[in-house]
Coordinates of C-alpha atoms in Angstrom, one line a residue:
Chain W
M1 CA 5.9 33.7 7.1
S2 CA 8.3 30.8 6.7
T3 CA 10.2 30.4 3.6
A4 CA 11.2 26.9 4.5
P5 CA 10.2 24.4 1.7
L6 CA 6.8 23.0 1.7
V7 CA 7.1 19.5 0.6
L8 CA 4.6 16.6 0.1
G9 CA 5.9 13.2 0.4
I10 CA 4.4 9.8 -0.8
E11 CA 5.1 6.4 0.4
S12 CA 4.1 2.9 -0.9
S13 CA 6.9 0.6 -0.6
C14 CA 5.2 -2.1 1.4
D15 CA 1.9 -2.1 3.0
E16 CA 1.3 1.4 4.2
T17 CA 0.1 3.9 1.8
G18 CA 1.4 7.2 3.5
V19 CA 1.3 10.9 2.5
G20 CA 3.0 13.5 4.4
I21 CA 3.5 17.2 4.3
V22 CA 6.1 19.2 6.0
R23 CA 7.4 22.6 5.8
G24 CA 11.1 22.4 6.3
E25 CA 11.6 20.6 9.6
T26 CA 7.7 21.1 10.7
L27 CA 5.2 18.3 10.3
L28 CA 1.9 19.4 8.9
A29 CA 0.2 16.2 7.9
H30 CA 0.9 12.7 8.3
E31 CA -1.8 10.2 6.8
V32 CA -1.1 6.7 6.6
A33 CA -3.7 3.9 5.2
S34 CA -2.5 0.4 6.1
S35 CA -3.5 -2.9 4.5
M36 CA -2.0 -4.7 7.3
D37 CA -5.2 -6.4 8.5
Q38 CA -5.6 -8.1 5.0
H39 CA -2.3 -9.7 5.3
A40 CA -2.7 -11.0 8.6
R41 CA -4.2 -14.5 7.7
F42 CA -1.0 -15.1 5.2
G43 CA 1.3 -14.4 7.9
G44 CA 3.1 -11.7 6.1
V45 CA 2.6 -9.1 3.2
V46 CA 1.3 -10.3 0.1
P47 CA 2.7 -7.8 -2.6
E48 CA -0.5 -8.1 -4.8
I49 CA -2.9 -7.3 -2.0
A50 CA -0.6 -4.4 -0.8
S51 CA -0.3 -2.9 -4.5
R52 CA -4.2 -3.1 -4.8
A53 CA -4.8 -1.4 -1.4
H54 CA -2.2 1.4 -2.5
L55 CA -4.2 2.0 -5.8
E56 CA -7.5 2.3 -3.5
A57 CA -6.0 4.5 -0.7
M58 CA -3.8 6.8 -2.7
L59 CA -6.2 9.5 -3.7
P60 CA -8.2 9.4 -0.4
T61 CA -4.9 9.6 1.6
L62 CA -3.5 12.4 -0.6
R63 CA -6.8 14.4 0.0
R64 CA -6.7 13.9 3.7
A65 CA -3.1 15.0 4.0
C66 CA -4.0 18.3 1.8
D67 CA -7.0 18.7 4.1
T68 CA -5.1 18.3 7.5
A69 CA -2.2 20.5 6.3
G70 CA -4.6 23.1 4.9
V71 CA -2.6 23.4 1.6
R72 CA -3.5 23.1 -1.9
P73 CA -1.7 20.7 -3.9
G74 CA -0.3 23.8 -6.1
D75 CA 1.2 25.2 -2.9
V76 CA 3.8 22.8 -2.5
D77 CA 7.4 23.7 -3.5
A78 CA 8.3 20.0 -4.4
I79 CA 7.0 16.3 -4.6
A80 CA 8.9 13.6 -2.9
V81 CA 8.5 9.8 -3.2
T82 CA 9.9 6.5 -2.1
S83 CA 11.4 5.0 -5.4
G84 CA 13.1 2.1 -3.6
P85 CA 13.7 -0.3 -1.9
G86 CA 10.4 -2.1 -1.5
L87 CA 8.0 -4.3 -3.2
A88 CA 8.4 -3.6 -6.9
G89 CA 4.6 -3.3 -7.9
A90 CA 3.8 -1.5 -4.7
L91 CA 6.6 1.2 -5.5
L92 CA 5.1 2.1 -8.7
V93 CA 1.7 3.2 -7.4
G94 CA 3.3 6.0 -5.1
L95 CA 5.8 6.7 -7.8
S96 CA 3.3 7.1 -10.5
A97 CA 1.0 9.2 -8.2
A98 CA 4.0 11.5 -7.4
K99 CA 5.1 11.9 -11.1
A100 CA 1.6 12.7 -12.0
L101 CA 1.3 15.3 -9.2
A102 CA 4.9 16.7 -10.1
Y103 CA 4.1 17.4 -13.7
A104 CA 0.6 18.5 -13.3
L105 CA 1.6 21.0 -10.8
D106 CA 5.0 21.9 -12.4
K107 CA 6.9 21.2 -9.2
P108 CA 10.4 19.2 -8.9
L109 CA 10.0 15.5 -8.3
Y110 CA 12.5 14.0 -5.9
G111 CA 12.6 10.0 -5.9
L112 CA 14.4 9.0 -2.9
N113 CA 15.6 6.2 -0.7
H114 CA 13.1 4.6 1.9
L115 CA 15.8 3.8 4.3
V116 CA 17.3 7.2 4.3
A117 CA 13.9 8.5 4.9
H118 CA 13.5 6.5 7.8
V119 CA 16.4 8.3 9.2
A120 CA 15.3 11.8 8.0
V121 CA 12.0 11.4 9.8
D122 CA 13.5 12.3 13.2
I123 CA 14.1 15.7 12.3
L124 CA 10.4 16.4 12.5
D125 CA 10.7 15.3 16.1
H126 CA 14.0 16.4 17.4
G127 CA 15.3 19.0 15.2
P128 CA 18.3 18.9 12.9
L129 CA 20.1 15.8 12.7
P130 CA 23.6 15.7 14.1
E131 CA 26.0 14.6 11.4
P132 CA 27.7 12.4 11.4
T133 CA 24.9 10.0 12.9
M134 CA 24.8 6.3 13.2
A135 CA 21.5 4.9 12.3
L136 CA 20.0 1.4 13.3
L137 CA 16.9 0.7 11.2
V138 CA 14.9 -2.1 11.9
S139 CA 11.6 -3.3 10.6
G140 CA 9.8 -6.2 8.9
G141 CA 11.7 -5.7 5.8
H142 CA 15.1 -4.1 6.7
T143 CA 17.9 -4.3 9.4
N144 CA 20.5 -1.9 8.7
L145 CA 23.4 0.0 10.2
L146 CA 23.9 3.1 8.3
L147 CA 26.7 5.9 8.9
V148 CA 25.1 9.2 8.0
R149 CA 27.7 11.8 7.3
D150 CA 25.2 14.0 5.1
I151 CA 21.6 12.7 5.0
T152 CA 21.2 14.3 1.4
S153 CA 24.3 12.8 -0.1
D154 CA 26.5 10.6 2.2
V155 CA 24.9 7.5 3.6
V156 CA 27.1 4.5 3.9
S157 CA 25.7 1.1 4.8
L158 CA 28.1 -0.6 7.5
G159 CA 26.0 -3.9 7.8
E160 CA 22.7 -5.4 7.3
T161 CA 20.9 -8.5 7.9
I162 CA 22.5 -11.6 5.9
D163 CA 18.9 -13.7 6.2
D164 CA 15.8 -12.4 8.1
A165 CA 14.9 -8.9 8.9
A166 CA 14.5 -8.4 12.9
G167 CA 10.7 -7.8 12.2
E168 CA 10.4 -11.0 10.1
A169 CA 11.9 -12.8 13.1
Y170 CA 9.3 -11.3 15.4
D171 CA 6.4 -12.6 13.0
K172 CA 8.1 -16.1 13.0
V173 CA 8.3 -16.4 16.8
A174 CA 5.0 -14.9 17.2
R175 CA 3.7 -17.9 15.2
I176 CA 5.6 -20.4 17.1
L177 CA 4.1 -19.2 20.2
G178 CA 0.6 -18.9 18.7
L179 CA 0.5 -15.1 18.9
P180 CA -1.1 -12.9 16.3
Y181 CA 0.4 -11.2 13.4
P182 CA 2.3 -8.8 13.3
G183 CA 4.7 -10.3 15.7
G184 CA 6.2 -7.1 16.9
P185 CA 3.5 -5.8 19.1
S186 CA 2.2 -9.1 20.0
V187 CA 5.5 -10.7 21.2
D188 CA 6.4 -7.3 23.0
A189 CA 3.1 -7.6 24.8
A190 CA 3.6 -11.2 25.8
A191 CA 7.1 -10.5 27.0
A192 CA 6.0 -7.9 29.5
G193 CA 6.0 -10.0 32.6
G194 CA 8.6 -12.6 31.3
D195 CA 12.4 -12.8 32.4
P196 CA 14.7 -11.7 29.7
R197 CA 17.4 -14.2 31.1
A198 CA 15.3 -17.3 31.6
I199 CA 16.4 -18.8 28.3
A200 CA 19.9 -18.1 26.7
F201 CA 19.0 -17.6 23.1
P202 CA 21.8 -17.2 20.6
R203 CA 23.2 -13.9 19.6
G204 CA 23.9 -14.1 15.9
L205 CA 27.3 -13.0 14.3
T206 CA 28.8 -12.0 17.7
S207 CA 31.6 -14.2 18.2
G208 CA 34.9 -15.6 16.7
R209 CA 35.3 -15.6 12.9
D210 CA 31.8 -14.2 12.3
L211 CA 32.7 -11.1 14.0
E212 CA 35.7 -10.7 11.7
R213 CA 33.7 -11.1 8.8
H214 CA 30.4 -9.7 9.9
R215 CA 31.2 -7.1 12.3
W216 CA 28.1 -4.9 11.6
D217 CA 25.9 -7.5 9.9
F218 CA 22.8 -9.3 11.5
S219 CA 21.3 -12.8 11.6
F220 CA 18.2 -13.7 13.1
S221 CA 17.4 -17.0 11.2
G222 CA 19.3 -19.2 13.7
L223 CA 17.6 -17.2 16.6
K224 CA 14.2 -17.9 15.2
T225 CA 14.9 -21.8 14.7
S226 CA 16.6 -21.8 18.4
V227 CA 13.2 -20.6 19.7
A228 CA 11.4 -23.1 17.7
R229 CA 13.5 -25.9 18.8
W230 CA 13.3 -24.9 22.6
V231 CA 9.3 -24.5 22.3
E232 CA 9.0 -27.9 20.4
A233 CA 11.3 -29.6 23.1
R234 CA 9.1 -28.2 25.8
R235 CA 5.9 -29.4 24.2
A236 CA 7.5 -32.8 23.4
Q237 CA 8.2 -33.3 27.1
G238 CA 4.4 -32.6 27.8
L239 CA 5.4 -29.2 29.5
E240 CA 3.7 -26.0 29.4
V241 CA 5.5 -23.4 27.4
P242 CA 6.3 -20.4 29.4
V243 CA 5.3 -17.8 26.7
A244 CA 6.1 -14.7 28.6
D245 CA 9.6 -15.8 29.4
V246 CA 10.2 -17.3 25.9
A247 CA 9.0 -13.8 24.4
A248 CA 11.2 -11.7 26.6
S249 CA 14.3 -14.0 26.2
F250 CA 13.8 -13.6 22.4
A251 CA 13.4 -9.9 22.4
E252 CA 16.4 -9.8 24.7
A253 CA 18.5 -11.7 22.2
V254 CA 17.4 -9.5 19.3
A255 CA 17.8 -6.1 21.4
D256 CA 21.1 -7.1 22.7
V257 CA 22.5 -7.8 19.4
L258 CA 21.2 -4.7 17.7
V259 CA 22.3 -2.4 20.3
R260 CA 25.8 -4.0 20.9
K261 CA 26.5 -3.9 17.3
A262 CA 25.2 -0.1 17.0
I263 CA 27.3 0.9 20.0
D264 CA 30.5 -0.8 18.6
A265 CA 29.7 0.8 15.2
C266 CA 29.4 4.3 17.2
R267 CA 32.8 3.9 18.8
A268 CA 34.8 2.6 15.9
H269 CA 33.9 5.5 13.9
G270 CA 33.9 8.2 16.5
V271 CA 30.1 8.9 16.2
T272 CA 28.4 10.2 19.3
D273 CA 24.8 10.3 18.1
L274 CA 22.6 7.0 17.5
Q275 CA 19.1 7.0 15.9
V276 CA 17.1 4.2 16.1
G277 CA 14.2 3.9 13.4
G278 CA 11.9 1.5 11.6
G279 CA 8.7 -0.3 12.8
V280 CA 10.7 -2.4 15.2
A281 CA 11.8 0.7 17.0
A282 CA 8.5 0.6 18.7
N283 CA 9.7 -2.4 20.8
S284 CA 9.9 -1.4 24.5
R285 CA 12.9 -3.5 25.3
L286 CA 14.8 -2.5 22.2
R287 CA 14.2 1.2 23.5
A288 CA 15.3 0.6 26.9
L289 CA 18.2 -1.3 26.2
A290 CA 19.4 1.3 23.7
Q291 CA 19.0 4.1 26.3
E292 CA 20.7 2.1 29.1
R293 CA 23.9 1.4 26.8
C294 CA 24.1 4.9 25.2
D295 CA 23.9 6.6 28.4
E296 CA 26.8 4.4 29.5
A297 CA 28.9 5.0 26.5
G298 CA 28.0 8.8 26.4
I299 CA 26.1 8.5 23.1
G300 CA 23.0 10.5 22.4
L301 CA 20.1 8.4 21.6
R302 CA 17.3 9.8 19.3
V303 CA 14.3 7.6 18.7
P304 CA 11.2 9.1 16.7
R305 CA 7.7 8.7 18.3
L306 CA 6.0 5.6 17.5
G307 CA 3.9 6.7 14.6
L308 CA 6.9 8.0 12.7
C309 CA 8.8 5.0 13.0
T310 CA 6.6 2.8 10.8
D311 CA 6.4 3.5 7.1
N312 CA 4.7 6.8 6.3
G313 CA 4.8 9.5 4.1
A314 CA 6.0 12.3 6.4
M315 CA 9.4 10.6 6.6
V316 CA 9.5 11.0 2.7
A317 CA 8.6 14.6 2.9
A318 CA 11.2 15.3 5.5
L319 CA 13.9 14.1 3.4
G320 CA 12.4 15.8 0.5
A321 CA 12.7 19.1 2.4
Q322 CA 16.3 18.6 3.4
L323 CA 17.2 17.7 -0.3
V324 CA 15.3 21.0 -1.4
A325 CA 17.1 23.0 1.4
R326 CA 20.5 21.9 0.4
G327 CA 20.0 22.5 -3.3
R328 CA 20.2 19.0 -4.6
P329 CA 19.0 18.3 -7.9
P330 CA 15.5 16.9 -8.6
S331 CA 14.8 13.6 -10.2
S332 CA 13.7 13.2 -14.0
L333 CA 10.1 12.1 -14.6
S334 CA 11.5 9.0 -16.4
I335 CA 12.9 7.4 -13.2
G336 CA 11.6 3.9 -12.4
G337 CA 11.2 2.0 -9.1
D338 CA 14.1 0.3 -7.9
S339 CA 13.0 -2.5 -5.5
S340 CA 16.8 -3.2 -4.3
L341 CA 18.0 0.4 -4.4
P342 CA 21.3 0.6 -2.4
V343 CA 21.3 3.0 0.7
Q344 CA 24.3 5.2 -0.7
H345 CA 21.9 6.3 -3.4
V346 CA 19.8 8.9 -1.4
T347 CA 18.0 10.1 -4.5
M348 CA 17.4 8.6 -7.9
Chain H
M1 CA -4.1 7.2 -20.8
D2 CA -3.9 3.2 -20.8
T3 CA -1.3 0.8 -19.7
S4 CA -3.3 -2.4 -19.8
T5 CA -1.8 -3.8 -22.8
S6 CA 1.9 -3.7 -24.3
A7 CA 1.5 -0.3 -25.3
V8 CA 2.0 2.6 -22.8
T9 CA -0.3 5.2 -24.6
A10 CA -1.6 8.7 -23.9
A11 CA -3.7 11.1 -26.0
V12 CA -5.5 14.5 -25.8
H13 CA -9.0 14.9 -27.3
D14 CA -10.8 18.4 -27.4
G15 CA -14.4 17.1 -27.4
S16 CA -14.6 16.7 -31.2
A17 CA -11.2 15.1 -32.1
V18 CA -7.9 13.7 -31.1
L19 CA -5.3 16.5 -31.1
A20 CA -2.2 14.2 -30.1
R21 CA -1.6 10.6 -29.5
R22 CA 1.4 8.8 -28.6
G23 CA 2.2 5.0 -27.8
V24 CA 5.3 3.1 -26.8
L25 CA 5.5 -0.8 -26.8
D26 CA 7.1 -1.6 -23.6
V27 CA 5.6 -4.0 -21.1
R28 CA 8.2 -3.4 -18.5
A29 CA 8.4 0.5 -18.3
H30 CA 4.8 1.7 -17.8
A31 CA 5.9 3.8 -14.7
E32 CA 8.9 5.2 -16.5
L33 CA 7.1 6.2 -19.8
L34 CA 3.6 7.1 -18.9
T35 CA 4.0 10.6 -17.5
P36 CA 6.5 11.9 -19.9
L37 CA 4.1 10.8 -22.6
V38 CA 1.3 12.7 -21.3
R39 CA 3.7 15.7 -21.1
D40 CA 4.6 15.2 -24.8
V41 CA 0.9 14.9 -26.0
L42 CA -0.2 17.9 -23.9
A43 CA 2.7 19.9 -25.5
E44 CA 1.9 18.6 -29.0
A45 CA -1.7 19.6 -28.4
G46 CA -0.7 23.1 -27.3
A47 CA -2.5 22.7 -23.8
A48 CA -1.3 22.9 -20.4
P49 CA -2.3 20.3 -17.7
S50 CA -4.7 23.1 -16.1
D51 CA -6.4 23.2 -19.4
V52 CA -7.6 19.6 -18.9
T53 CA -11.1 19.1 -17.8
H54 CA -11.6 15.2 -17.9
V55 CA -9.0 12.5 -17.5
V56 CA -9.6 8.9 -18.3
G57 CA -7.7 5.7 -17.6
G58 CA -8.1 2.4 -19.1
R59 CA -9.6 0.1 -16.5
G60 CA -8.2 -2.9 -18.0
P61 CA -8.4 -5.9 -17.8
G62 CA -4.7 -6.2 -18.0
P63 CA -1.6 -7.2 -16.3
F64 CA -2.0 -5.8 -12.6
T65 CA 1.1 -3.7 -12.2
G66 CA 0.9 -1.9 -15.5
L67 CA -2.7 -1.4 -15.2
R68 CA -2.5 0.4 -11.8
V69 CA 0.2 2.7 -13.2
G70 CA -2.3 4.2 -15.8
L71 CA -5.3 4.5 -13.1
V72 CA -3.3 6.1 -10.4
T73 CA -1.8 8.5 -12.9
A74 CA -5.1 9.5 -14.3
E75 CA -6.7 9.7 -10.8
T76 CA -3.9 11.8 -9.5
F77 CA -3.4 13.9 -12.2
A78 CA -7.1 14.9 -12.4
F79 CA -6.9 15.7 -8.5
A80 CA -3.8 18.0 -9.2
V81 CA -5.6 20.0 -11.7
G82 CA -9.3 20.0 -10.4
A83 CA -10.2 17.8 -13.4
T84 CA -12.8 15.0 -13.4
S85 CA -11.4 11.6 -13.4
G86 CA -12.9 8.4 -14.7
G87 CA -12.2 5.0 -16.2
W88 CA -13.0 3.3 -19.6
G89 CA -13.0 -0.5 -20.3
S90 CA -9.5 -1.1 -22.2
L91 CA -11.1 -3.8 -24.3
D92 CA -13.9 -1.4 -25.1
A93 CA -11.5 1.2 -26.2
M94 CA -9.8 -1.4 -28.6
A95 CA -13.2 -2.3 -30.1
H96 CA -14.1 1.4 -30.5
G97 CA -10.7 2.0 -32.1
L98 CA -11.6 -0.8 -34.7
W99 CA -15.0 0.8 -35.2
L100 CA -13.4 4.2 -35.8
T101 CA -11.7 2.7 -38.8
G102 CA -14.9 2.0 -40.5
D103 CA -13.8 -1.9 -41.1
A104 CA -15.2 -3.4 -38.1
P105 CA -17.0 -6.7 -38.6
G106 CA -20.7 -6.9 -37.4
R107 CA -19.4 -9.0 -34.5
F108 CA -16.1 -9.6 -33.2
V109 CA -13.9 -10.5 -30.2
V110 CA -11.1 -8.6 -28.5
A111 CA -8.5 -10.8 -27.0
T112 CA -5.5 -9.6 -25.3
D113 CA -2.6 -11.3 -23.4
A114 CA -3.6 -12.1 -19.9
R115 CA -0.4 -14.3 -19.5
R116 CA -0.6 -17.7 -17.8
K117 CA -1.8 -19.0 -21.0
E118 CA -4.8 -17.2 -20.8
V119 CA -6.5 -14.1 -22.7
Y120 CA -8.7 -11.2 -21.4
W121 CA -11.6 -11.2 -23.9
A122 CA -14.8 -9.5 -24.7
V123 CA -17.3 -9.9 -27.6
F124 CA -18.7 -6.7 -29.5
A125 CA -21.5 -5.9 -32.0
A126 CA -20.7 -3.0 -34.2
G127 CA -23.6 -0.8 -35.5
P128 CA -23.9 2.6 -37.1
G129 CA -23.6 4.2 -33.6
G130 CA -20.6 2.6 -32.4
V131 CA -19.8 -0.7 -30.7
V132 CA -21.9 -2.8 -27.9
R133 CA -20.4 -5.3 -25.6
E134 CA -22.3 -8.6 -25.8
A135 CA -20.0 -10.6 -23.5
G136 CA -17.1 -10.3 -21.1
P137 CA -14.8 -9.2 -20.0
G138 CA -13.5 -12.4 -19.0
V139 CA -10.2 -14.2 -18.6
E140 CA -9.8 -17.8 -19.9
R141 CA -7.7 -20.1 -21.8
P142 CA -8.4 -19.6 -25.3
A143 CA -9.5 -23.3 -25.7
D144 CA -12.0 -22.8 -23.2
L145 CA -13.8 -19.8 -24.8
P146 CA -17.3 -20.8 -26.5
A147 CA -16.7 -22.3 -29.9
D148 CA -18.8 -19.5 -31.5
V149 CA -16.5 -16.8 -29.7
R150 CA -13.4 -18.4 -31.0
E151 CA -14.9 -18.2 -34.8
L152 CA -15.1 -14.6 -34.6
P153 CA -12.8 -12.1 -36.1
C154 CA -10.5 -11.3 -33.3
A155 CA -8.6 -7.9 -32.5
G156 CA -5.7 -7.8 -30.0
R157 CA -2.7 -9.8 -29.4
G158 CA -4.9 -13.3 -29.0
P159 CA -4.6 -14.5 -32.5
G160 CA -0.8 -13.8 -32.7
L161 CA -0.2 -15.7 -29.5
Y162 CA -2.5 -18.7 -30.1
P163 CA -2.6 -19.2 -33.8
G164 CA -5.5 -21.4 -35.0
M165 CA -7.5 -20.6 -31.7
F166 CA -9.3 -17.6 -33.0
G167 CA -11.0 -16.3 -36.3
P168 CA -9.2 -14.0 -38.7
A169 CA -7.0 -11.3 -37.0
V170 CA -8.6 -7.8 -37.3
G171 CA -8.0 -4.3 -35.9
P172 CA -5.7 -2.9 -33.4
L173 CA -3.1 -5.2 -31.2
D174 CA -2.9 -2.9 -28.4
V175 CA -5.1 0.1 -26.8
D176 CA -4.5 3.4 -28.6
A177 CA -5.4 6.1 -26.0
G178 CA -6.9 8.2 -28.9
A179 CA -9.5 5.7 -29.3
L180 CA -10.0 5.7 -25.6
A181 CA -10.1 9.3 -25.5
D182 CA -12.7 9.3 -28.3
A183 CA -15.1 6.6 -26.9
A184 CA -15.2 8.7 -23.4
A185 CA -15.6 12.0 -25.2
R186 CA -18.6 10.6 -27.2
H187 CA -20.3 9.2 -24.0
L188 CA -19.6 12.6 -22.2
S189 CA -21.2 14.5 -25.1
A190 CA -24.2 12.2 -25.1
G191 CA -24.7 13.3 -21.5
G192 CA -23.3 10.2 -19.9
A193 CA -21.1 10.2 -16.9
L194 CA -17.6 8.5 -16.8
P195 CA -17.4 5.2 -14.7
P196 CA -14.9 5.5 -11.7
P197 CA -11.2 4.8 -12.6
R198 CA -11.4 1.4 -10.8
P199 CA -9.4 -1.6 -12.3
D200 CA -11.1 -4.6 -13.7
Y201 CA -8.7 -7.2 -12.4
L202 CA -10.8 -10.2 -13.0
R203 CA -8.5 -12.5 -11.0
R204 CA -8.0 -12.6 -7.2
P205 CA -4.5 -12.1 -5.9
D206 CA -2.3 -15.0 -5.6
A207 CA -1.9 -15.8 -1.8
V208 CA -2.4 -18.8 0.1
P209 CA -3.4 -18.5 3.7
Q210 CA -0.6 -19.8 6.0
A211 CA -0.3 -23.4 6.9
A212 CA 0.4 -24.8 10.6
V213 CA 4.0 -24.0 11.8
K214 CA 6.3 -26.4 10.5
S215 CA 8.4 -28.5 13.1
V216 CA 12.0 -27.7 13.0
T217 CA 12.9 -30.8 15.1
A218 CA 10.7 -33.0 12.5
A219 CA 12.7 -31.5 9.7
D220 CA 16.0 -32.5 11.7
G221 CA 14.7 -36.0 11.9
R222 CA 14.2 -36.1 8.0
R223 CA 17.6 -34.7 7.3
G224 CA 19.0 -37.4 9.6
R225 CA 17.4 -40.3 7.8
R226 CA 18.6 -39.0 4.4

């Protein structure tokens, strides 16, 4: 019988209600209810709609996770929950549920950082995390480069987006090209037959003074505008828009900047392992380019399976299990949600 | 427990009386305060979580973010200990609280802060056996309420927020979970089942479907002319 900690994790920071259960580094349950379809006609996540959906989905998702894992709530050793960063109202649904469970079951509560959980989730797929690891997190809400020296206590933000998140740029480019929301999968599919070198879209913050001031930061707002200009100019000339080439060239620009900066950060810090996570890690070009350049640079690449890249409760449980295993102190029942929790704070 | 008004409140009821009740006035810290309050009232009542057979959350109406904290806490706590969870109208709980004092007028309105210059409201008739909701719950600007409703004695924060728009102020300003638990316990002992712990939002989410894509080159043109 394993003595590794049995941890239940709850995630509600954006539009996915996730409950996961892990024992140590083993995934036992991974249940997600998404309100994504309800946001589609608004072109992005509507916080109040997301929060309402979390309240409706929380208990059914919790029940399903316990049933799938074959555990009773009282069997768990700890309750972990995303306490930030994320949408304030959405966070409070999961946090309140987690507190109720922790108190009612007399188990420790771990309020933890959503971004760090995105890194920890890969432990469930590929075993113990090499430390240090460089982590590139790219999603609809975040674009971060993190230096992880200890997943439970020492995570440093090297850079982040100074405007749009990478996933947001995908959503906006999808709208420009008349492709459906969310933009990640639709632009990726449209790019399949396109030429990534057809159009030279700009690589944000990669030259001159930008590189001095923002070596590991990202910017996708200019790229999005550049795509819009190119497409409009084309339409103004009465020409057909080569959607596949535009999508592929845009995806290339995003992937190129993300991977270039991630590898540069690895080299600068002497780190030989890179992990890519977050919903945009599902992007096929990003995965391929990261593999290619990591191989060239002699850097080990880890990318969790797609279902664990998007927001979920298993990632929260995975980080919770690390915190328990390393004897980190639990959170108070009085913690609140912190919509802009800095990544240096692994727990609250 | 209830988090639909300015009070974060929890109470323990044993089927015949309230054993412990707490409330804290803080509209910004529902999630921080509620579970510790539940812990405190259970401790004061000398009960363990596993002793609880029914958990009732106030269904509102009330400001959404706070409202959800109470309902999800009630539902999840009940799941954890294998209790039955249910919901009870928060305005009904306030009306019941007023009735319990013995000073309830024959007919009165409860009006609470709905923000945006509006109130959540419901009209109640008080009789020997308790209160009956006659109208509402609704959400309106006070001036848009029917004239006969505005003349009624009014519980809740409505009269304080909108002086002159309601009849004389009576009764509680916010929900007391003791009254909520008492109303639910009476209902249960009369053989009733608790309604599900679903929120009464009364408003749709603020959201506007996306407009057509804005032209960046046209925007350049406007900037150029300025």
